[in-house]
Amino acid sequence: MLIVLPCRRPTAMRAWLRRRTGRCVRSLVWTLVLLAQPVVPAHAQQAEGTVKAAFVFNFLRFTQWPPSRMSARDTPMYVCVWNGDARLSESLKSLAGRSVDEHVVRVLELERADELGRCNALFVPDSVMRSMPASVLHKAELLDVLTMGDADGFAAGGGMIGLVSDGARIRFEINERSVKRSGLKLAAQLYKLGRLLNDGGAK
């Protein structure tokens, strides 16, 4: 889960935080429940995709983009999926139409790095990580695009948030340096819940 807070004046920020507190606490509790949930054996792949999509949605809810990337309240939030795992892509497409702080989520499939500017967030499935140009993650930092993936070593390799399997459960890792090189900000709760990395190793 991520919380990125826009650069607002102190008074406006306090008011915004008060409005969000109730929802944030409920979402955080829900996420903690997700963290403890095993991926059930029956229809395991489908169930895992659903759980990963739930994580992604909560990461979006707890992320703040700079005003230049998310200005007007009715601006859609574009979540891109690097072309790949059809089943996981379908799970992520189920997020379309939901709202994150009054921004309606739109899900797009991405095939070229020059389309990255359309995205607010990018999910890279394990099945296509090796075929994706290495420059994409760095370009995402420059464009303030939240990068998420489920490949082994995704966060250690430069992605911002990596989903990892821990037995029958799913956890997440945060590459702190990658996040700080962008204009994004993550909530303190995320740093407490996730495993922190610094480009290749745990802190």
XYZ file of C-alpha atoms in Angstrom:
203
model
C 0.000 0.000 0.000
C 1.199 3.392 -0.798
C 0.276 6.820 0.239
C 1.636 9.616 -1.837
C 0.502 13.017 -0.749
C 0.393 15.956 -3.154
C 2.358 19.076 -2.350
C -0.282 21.145 -0.640
C -0.148 24.079 1.760
C 0.070 22.979 5.438
C -3.512 24.035 6.280
C -4.936 22.345 3.196
C -2.862 19.253 3.916
C -4.214 18.977 7.464
C -7.794 19.284 6.203
C -7.118 16.704 3.497
C -5.630 14.311 6.050
C -8.652 14.696 8.339
C -10.984 13.814 5.465
C -8.888 10.810 4.518
C -8.191 9.480 8.020
C -11.296 7.323 8.335
C -10.925 5.812 4.898
C -7.178 5.330 5.290
C -7.564 3.466 8.569
C -10.243 1.191 7.121
C -8.154 0.537 4.012
C -5.053 -0.126 6.070
C -6.917 -2.647 8.198
C -8.213 -4.310 5.035
C -4.699 -4.451 3.649
C -3.378 -6.006 6.819
C -6.066 -8.647 6.437
C -4.930 -9.227 2.863
C -1.355 -9.628 4.003
C -2.414 -12.427 6.305
C -4.574 -14.228 3.763
C -3.214 -17.379 2.137
C -3.719 -17.923 -1.563
C -6.247 -20.745 -1.595
C -5.242 -23.882 -3.527
C -8.532 -24.141 -5.442
C -8.334 -22.010 -8.578
C -4.992 -20.837 -7.202
C -3.898 -18.727 -10.170
C -7.210 -16.882 -10.372
C -7.251 -16.336 -6.600
C -3.676 -15.069 -6.641
C -4.485 -12.620 -9.427
C -7.432 -11.281 -7.432
C -5.273 -10.799 -4.336
C -2.561 -9.029 -6.347
C -5.156 -6.718 -7.900
C -6.398 -5.871 -4.405
C -2.854 -5.007 -3.346
C -2.415 -2.815 -6.417
C -5.638 -0.940 -5.717
C -4.572 -0.235 -2.154
C -1.114 0.850 -3.301
C -2.866 3.386 -5.524
C -5.025 4.606 -2.664
C -1.974 5.169 -0.519
C 0.153 6.955 -3.111
C 0.375 10.655 -3.796
C 1.427 12.065 -7.143
C 2.777 15.593 -7.616
C 0.198 18.140 -8.845
C 1.765 18.144 -12.311
C 0.757 14.477 -12.734
C -2.589 14.484 -10.951
C -4.117 17.939 -10.941
C -7.882 18.262 -11.366
C -9.992 16.021 -9.156
C -11.860 14.571 -12.135
C -8.641 13.565 -13.903
C -8.656 9.781 -14.524
C -5.938 7.661 -12.941
C -4.318 5.538 -15.624
C -2.972 2.174 -14.525
C -0.943 0.541 -17.269
C -0.080 -3.144 -17.541
C 3.017 -4.063 -19.532
C 1.754 -6.537 -22.111
C 1.856 -10.050 -20.667
C 0.087 -12.529 -18.384
C -3.497 -12.544 -19.681
C -5.044 -13.881 -16.476
C -3.339 -11.320 -14.260
C -4.135 -8.563 -16.744
C -7.810 -9.473 -16.524
C -7.685 -9.298 -12.733
C -6.144 -5.841 -12.906
C -8.726 -4.734 -15.469
C -11.365 -5.381 -12.829
C -10.086 -2.215 -11.121
C -11.348 -0.073 -14.007
C -14.181 2.193 -12.946
C -13.237 2.238 -9.274
C -12.241 5.550 -7.720
C -9.111 6.653 -5.884
C -9.605 9.983 -4.130
C -12.189 11.018 -6.747
C -10.033 9.879 -9.668
C -11.660 7.143 -11.745
C -9.277 4.289 -12.535
C -8.653 3.435 -16.168
C -6.609 0.342 -17.091
C -4.484 0.315 -20.248
C -2.213 -2.281 -21.819
C 1.206 -0.928 -22.684
C 3.624 -2.291 -25.274
C 6.067 0.554 -25.912
C 8.166 2.685 -23.597
C 7.224 5.852 -25.486
C 3.637 5.415 -24.239
C 4.681 5.538 -20.585
C 3.779 9.217 -20.256
C 0.102 8.243 -20.392
C 0.402 6.255 -17.166
C 0.175 7.179 -13.504
C 1.124 3.643 -12.483
C 2.649 0.664 -14.270
C 2.369 -3.011 -13.367
C 4.916 -5.391 -14.881
C 3.903 -9.084 -14.748
C 6.569 -11.673 -14.029
C 5.994 -13.285 -17.428
C 7.219 -10.235 -19.354
C 9.815 -8.745 -17.032
C 12.766 -10.121 -19.014
C 11.424 -8.903 -22.345
C 10.739 -5.365 -21.104
C 13.403 -2.782 -22.025
C 15.668 -2.103 -19.059
C 15.214 1.643 -19.510
C 11.486 1.540 -18.695
C 11.845 1.563 -14.912
C 14.270 4.482 -15.002
C 12.016 6.402 -17.379
C 9.080 5.752 -15.041
C 10.970 7.447 -12.205
C 11.515 10.547 -14.342
C 7.818 10.635 -15.266
C 6.578 10.042 -11.693
C 4.986 6.726 -12.629
C 4.475 4.276 -9.772
C 6.047 0.948 -10.810
C 4.794 -2.358 -9.411
C 5.544 -5.945 -10.375
C 5.510 -9.545 -9.222
C 8.758 -10.841 -10.721
C 11.468 -12.165 -8.399
C 13.771 -9.266 -7.554
C 11.506 -6.630 -9.119
C 12.075 -4.055 -6.372
C 15.751 -4.940 -6.010
C 16.122 -4.413 -9.763
C 14.793 -0.844 -9.693
C 11.017 -1.225 -9.451
C 9.287 0.745 -6.701
C 7.065 -1.964 -5.198
C 7.502 -5.680 -5.710
C 4.970 -8.331 -4.719
C 6.664 -11.474 -3.438
C 5.354 -14.881 -2.443
C 6.049 -15.891 1.145
C 4.858 -19.464 1.357
C 1.110 -19.277 0.824
C 1.027 -15.522 1.396
C 1.920 -12.445 -0.601
C 4.124 -9.709 0.831
C 5.652 -6.612 -0.708
C 9.048 -4.921 -0.951
C 9.735 -1.220 -1.427
C 12.773 0.173 -3.212
C 13.169 3.365 -1.204
C 15.768 4.909 -3.486
C 13.662 4.370 -6.578
C 10.682 6.054 -4.926
C 12.791 9.000 -3.754
C 14.218 9.530 -7.231
C 10.664 10.198 -8.419
C 8.196 12.848 -7.290
C 6.082 10.230 -5.528
C 5.717 9.846 -1.790
C 4.724 6.755 0.133
C 2.903 6.664 3.442
C 4.836 5.872 6.586
C 2.552 2.890 7.187
C 3.712 1.328 3.932
C 7.322 1.582 4.951
C 6.447 -0.142 8.210
C 4.509 -2.948 6.511
C 6.818 -3.541 3.546
C 10.374 -4.830 3.400
C 12.658 -1.922 2.551
C 15.354 -2.246 -0.090
C 18.002 0.069 -1.401
C 18.641 -0.962 -5.021
C 19.679 -4.537 -4.495
C 19.547 -5.257 -0.804
C 17.485 -4.980 2.328
C 18.143 -2.111 4.699
